[in-house]
Amino acid sequence: SQTIHQWPATLVQPVGSPLSLECTVEGTSNPNLYWYRQAAGRGLQLLFYSVGIGQISSEVPQNLSASRPQDRQFILSSKKLLLSDSGFYLCAWSVMGPGQPQHFGDGTRLSIL
Amino acid sequence: ILNVEQSPQSLHVQEGDSTNFTCSFPSSNFYALHWYRWETAKSPEALFVMTLNGDEKKKGRISATLNTKEGYSYLYIKGSQPEDSATYLCAFFGYDKVIFGPGTSLSVIP
């Protein structure tokens, strides 16, 4: 069966520090991969999605970047965190196509001090 | 509209009551409408994916309908149970856009 792992579960970082959140999927090949953020009191916002290795689409301009160095690995990064980067980050995967359900990781709670 | 709205924002019902929520989404460039259940301390879980106008889907006591022409979907829960307490998210999947609604928070009182 397929599983998705996302870590760390919580992270407290100072403003201006770098960030790296990792997400890996097991049990499937060539999945679509997604990074979402839920800011306080708001819905899930799609940040990045990827349909293959090295293929990243960004939905909103921001302080973050994403990379997919391997088929089932998706990394969310920042060189310098801002206070506004605080939030709950979720990674998800799906079989190819928007008509397929997404499967979410457990999320990372990021607090910027 | 280029937004996804859900109503009500929150709902408290007695165990055994039936309830329904609404999701409004853009009526153009539509590909699919997803419903997810998000329980506290867990990750969102897919309930339904609907793609065709007039679609009706059912899973146990939960069902959903879809109207793509007017841009709305209803989620129904029959005979609510305490374990149904969660936030219910709908998500619009267009050909070039994914928009999640803010969710409806359901609390079922035993």
Short mmCIF file of C-alpha atoms in Angstrom, two decimals:
data_model
loop_
_atom_site.label_atom_id
_atom_site.label_comp_id
_atom_site.label_asym_id
_atom_site.label_seq_id
_atom_site.Cartn_x
_atom_site.Cartn_y
_atom_site.Cartn_z
CA SER A 1 0.00 0.00 0.00
CA GLN A 2 1.03 3.59 -0.52
CA THR A 3 2.28 5.75 2.33
CA ILE A 4 3.42 9.34 2.60
CA HIS A 5 5.92 10.60 5.16
CA GLN A 6 6.42 14.22 6.02
CA TRP A 7 8.86 15.65 8.54
CA PRO A 8 9.46 17.28 10.88
CA ALA A 9 6.08 17.44 12.60
CA THR A 10 6.84 20.75 14.28
CA LEU A 11 9.54 23.33 13.72
CA VAL A 12 10.41 26.61 15.39
CA GLN A 13 12.77 28.80 13.42
CA PRO A 14 14.05 32.36 13.79
CA VAL A 15 13.36 34.97 11.14
CA GLY A 16 16.04 34.90 8.47
CA SER A 17 16.98 31.26 8.97
CA PRO A 18 16.79 28.65 6.17
CA LEU A 19 14.11 25.99 5.87
CA SER A 20 13.94 22.47 4.52
CA LEU A 21 10.83 20.32 4.82
CA GLU A 22 10.87 16.88 3.28
CA CYS A 23 8.15 14.64 1.97
CA THR A 24 8.53 11.11 0.60
CA VAL A 25 6.01 8.71 -0.87
CA GLU A 26 6.27 4.92 -0.91
CA GLY A 27 4.40 2.28 -2.81
CA THR A 28 3.69 4.18 -6.03
CA SER A 29 5.61 5.47 -9.03
CA ASN A 30 5.53 8.84 -10.77
CA PRO A 31 2.99 10.43 -8.44
CA ASN A 32 1.82 14.04 -8.67
CA LEU A 33 3.21 15.80 -5.59
CA TYR A 34 1.87 18.91 -3.87
CA TRP A 35 2.83 21.35 -1.11
CA TYR A 36 0.04 23.25 0.64
CA ARG A 37 0.03 25.83 3.41
CA GLN A 38 -2.73 26.65 5.82
CA ALA A 39 -2.23 30.07 7.38
CA ALA A 40 -4.07 30.82 10.61
CA GLY A 41 -7.83 31.01 10.05
CA ARG A 42 -7.60 30.29 6.33
CA GLY A 43 -8.09 27.39 3.94
CA LEU A 44 -5.43 25.29 2.27
CA GLN A 45 -3.43 27.20 -0.32
CA LEU A 46 -1.58 25.30 -3.03
CA LEU A 47 2.07 26.42 -3.08
CA PHE A 48 3.75 24.04 -5.52
CA TYR A 49 2.96 20.95 -7.50
CA SER A 50 5.10 18.57 -9.50
CA VAL A 51 4.22 16.04 -12.20
CA GLY A 52 7.72 14.60 -12.49
CA ILE A 53 11.37 14.79 -11.43
CA GLY A 54 12.66 18.32 -11.77
CA GLN A 55 9.25 19.65 -12.88
CA ILE A 56 7.92 22.22 -10.43
CA SER A 57 5.00 24.59 -10.87
CA SER A 58 4.53 27.48 -8.48
CA GLU A 59 1.06 28.77 -7.78
CA VAL A 60 1.86 31.94 -5.90
CA PRO A 61 4.91 34.20 -5.74
CA GLN A 62 6.56 33.79 -2.39
CA ASN A 63 9.64 33.33 -0.30
CA LEU A 64 9.64 29.56 -0.75
CA SER A 65 10.89 27.13 -3.36
CA ALA A 66 10.37 23.45 -4.04
CA SER A 67 12.47 20.71 -5.58
CA ARG A 68 11.89 17.13 -6.64
CA PRO A 69 15.30 15.46 -6.82
CA GLN A 70 13.84 11.95 -6.96
CA ASP A 71 10.58 10.49 -8.21
CA ARG A 72 9.02 10.16 -4.76
CA GLN A 73 10.75 12.97 -2.89
CA PHE A 74 9.47 16.53 -2.63
CA ILE A 75 11.31 19.22 -0.69
CA LEU A 76 10.09 22.65 0.41
CA SER A 77 12.83 25.19 1.07
CA SER A 78 13.57 28.77 1.92
CA LYS A 79 16.86 30.64 2.12
CA LYS A 80 15.54 33.20 4.61
CA LEU A 81 12.31 32.73 6.49
CA LEU A 82 9.87 35.57 7.07
CA LEU A 83 7.33 35.91 9.88
CA SER A 84 4.60 35.46 7.26
CA ASP A 85 5.91 31.96 6.48
CA SER A 86 4.41 30.67 9.72
CA GLY A 87 1.67 28.14 9.21
CA PHE A 88 0.77 24.52 8.77
CA TYR A 89 2.36 22.85 5.74
CA LEU A 90 0.92 19.75 4.14
CA CYS A 91 2.42 17.53 1.49
CA ALA A 92 0.15 15.40 -0.68
CA TRP A 93 0.37 12.96 -3.56
CA SER A 94 -2.07 11.70 -6.16
CA VAL A 95 -2.12 9.48 -9.17
CA MET A 96 -1.83 11.54 -12.36
CA GLY A 97 -4.75 13.84 -13.05
CA PRO A 98 -7.00 16.26 -11.13
CA GLY A 99 -9.79 13.70 -11.16
CA GLN A 100 -7.93 11.57 -8.64
CA PRO A 101 -8.10 12.02 -4.85
CA GLN A 102 -5.16 13.47 -2.99
CA HIS A 103 -3.47 11.69 -0.08
CA PHE A 104 -2.02 13.93 2.58
CA GLY A 105 0.88 13.65 4.97
CA ASP A 106 0.56 14.50 8.65
CA GLY A 107 1.76 18.06 8.20
CA THR A 108 4.44 20.32 9.66
CA ARG A 109 3.58 23.11 12.08
CA LEU A 110 6.11 25.90 11.36
CA SER A 111 6.48 28.78 13.80
CA ILE A 112 8.72 31.70 12.99
CA LEU A 113 10.05 33.75 15.89
CA ILE B 1 -16.11 33.89 -8.91
CA LEU B 2 -12.48 32.77 -8.60
CA ASN B 3 -12.95 31.57 -5.08
CA VAL B 4 -14.35 28.58 -3.26
CA GLU B 5 -16.79 29.29 -0.48
CA GLN B 6 -18.27 26.92 2.06
CA SER B 7 -21.25 27.39 4.34
CA PRO B 8 -21.88 27.29 7.12
CA GLN B 9 -18.49 28.01 8.66
CA SER B 10 -19.35 25.82 11.65
CA LEU B 11 -22.21 23.63 12.73
CA HIS B 12 -23.26 21.94 15.95
CA VAL B 13 -25.81 19.14 15.71
CA GLN B 14 -27.21 16.50 18.02
CA GLU B 15 -26.33 12.87 17.49
CA GLY B 16 -28.84 11.36 15.10
CA ASP B 17 -29.60 14.61 13.26
CA SER B 18 -29.04 14.83 9.53
CA THR B 19 -27.15 17.78 8.16
CA ASN B 20 -25.79 19.25 4.96
CA PHE B 21 -23.14 21.73 3.85
CA THR B 22 -22.66 23.79 0.72
CA CYS B 23 -19.61 24.37 -1.43
CA SER B 24 -19.68 27.11 -4.10
CA PHE B 25 -17.01 27.17 -6.78
CA PRO B 26 -16.20 28.75 -10.16
CA SER B 27 -18.50 27.44 -12.89
CA SER B 28 -15.89 27.84 -15.63
CA ASN B 29 -12.77 25.85 -16.38
CA PHE B 30 -14.04 23.02 -14.17
CA TYR B 31 -12.38 19.61 -14.05
CA ALA B 32 -13.24 18.07 -10.66
CA LEU B 33 -14.68 18.81 -7.24
CA HIS B 34 -13.16 17.01 -4.25
CA TRP B 35 -14.52 16.59 -0.71
CA TYR B 36 -12.21 15.82 2.21
CA ARG B 37 -12.77 15.13 5.90
CA TRP B 38 -10.15 16.56 8.25
CA GLU B 39 -10.24 15.30 11.80
CA THR B 40 -8.26 16.99 14.53
CA ALA B 41 -4.66 15.71 14.77
CA LYS B 42 -5.02 13.74 11.55
CA SER B 43 -4.43 14.47 7.89
CA PRO B 44 -7.24 15.24 5.43
CA GLU B 45 -8.93 12.14 4.06
CA ALA B 46 -10.59 12.01 0.66
CA LEU B 47 -14.34 11.40 0.67
CA PHE B 48 -15.41 11.99 -2.91
CA VAL B 49 -14.10 13.13 -6.26
CA MET B 50 -16.81 14.25 -8.67
CA THR B 51 -16.30 15.29 -12.26
CA LEU B 52 -19.65 15.19 -14.06
CA ASN B 53 -22.57 17.59 -13.72
CA GLY B 54 -25.32 15.81 -11.83
CA ASP B 55 -22.92 13.37 -10.17
CA GLU B 56 -24.13 11.87 -6.92
CA LYS B 57 -21.78 9.86 -4.73
CA LYS B 58 -22.43 7.97 -1.52
CA LYS B 59 -20.24 6.40 1.13
CA GLY B 60 -22.17 4.95 4.03
CA ARG B 61 -24.20 7.76 5.64
CA ILE B 62 -22.42 10.47 3.66
CA SER B 63 -23.42 11.55 0.17
CA ALA B 64 -22.63 14.42 -2.17
CA THR B 65 -24.13 16.04 -5.25
CA LEU B 66 -22.60 18.21 -7.94
CA ASN B 67 -23.95 21.01 -10.13
CA THR B 68 -21.17 22.31 -12.36
CA LYS B 69 -23.40 24.67 -14.35
CA GLU B 70 -24.29 26.77 -11.32
CA GLY B 71 -21.11 25.99 -9.39
CA TYR B 72 -22.21 24.25 -6.22
CA SER B 73 -21.96 20.94 -4.41
CA TYR B 74 -23.82 19.68 -1.37
CA LEU B 75 -22.50 17.22 1.20
CA TYR B 76 -25.11 15.37 3.26
CA ILE B 77 -24.63 13.40 6.44
CA LYS B 78 -27.54 11.23 7.52
CA GLY B 79 -27.93 10.39 11.20
CA SER B 80 -24.81 12.22 12.42
CA GLN B 81 -22.56 10.38 14.87
CA PRO B 82 -19.88 11.81 17.20
CA GLU B 83 -17.19 10.28 14.98
CA ASP B 84 -18.42 12.51 12.13
CA SER B 85 -17.05 15.53 14.02
CA ALA B 86 -14.42 17.06 11.74
CA THR B 87 -13.78 19.87 9.29
CA TYR B 88 -15.13 19.13 5.82
CA LEU B 89 -13.19 20.68 2.96
CA CYS B 90 -14.19 21.00 -0.64
CA ALA B 91 -11.65 21.71 -3.36
CA PHE B 92 -12.14 22.98 -6.91
CA PHE B 93 -9.78 21.45 -9.47
CA GLY B 94 -9.68 23.42 -12.68
CA TYR B 95 -7.46 22.74 -15.66
CA ASP B 96 -4.91 25.20 -14.32
CA LYS B 97 -5.93 25.90 -10.75
CA VAL B 98 -6.59 24.20 -7.42
CA ILE B 99 -8.63 26.11 -4.84
CA PHE B 100 -9.61 24.75 -1.46
CA GLY B 101 -12.52 26.14 0.48
CA PRO B 102 -12.10 27.28 4.10
CA GLY B 103 -14.04 24.29 5.39
CA THR B 104 -17.13 23.62 7.47
CA SER B 105 -16.44 22.57 11.04
CA LEU B 106 -18.97 19.99 12.26
CA SER B 107 -19.42 19.08 15.92
CA VAL B 108 -21.80 16.25 16.74
CA ILE B 109 -23.01 16.36 20.32
CA PRO B 110 -23.69 12.94 21.92
#
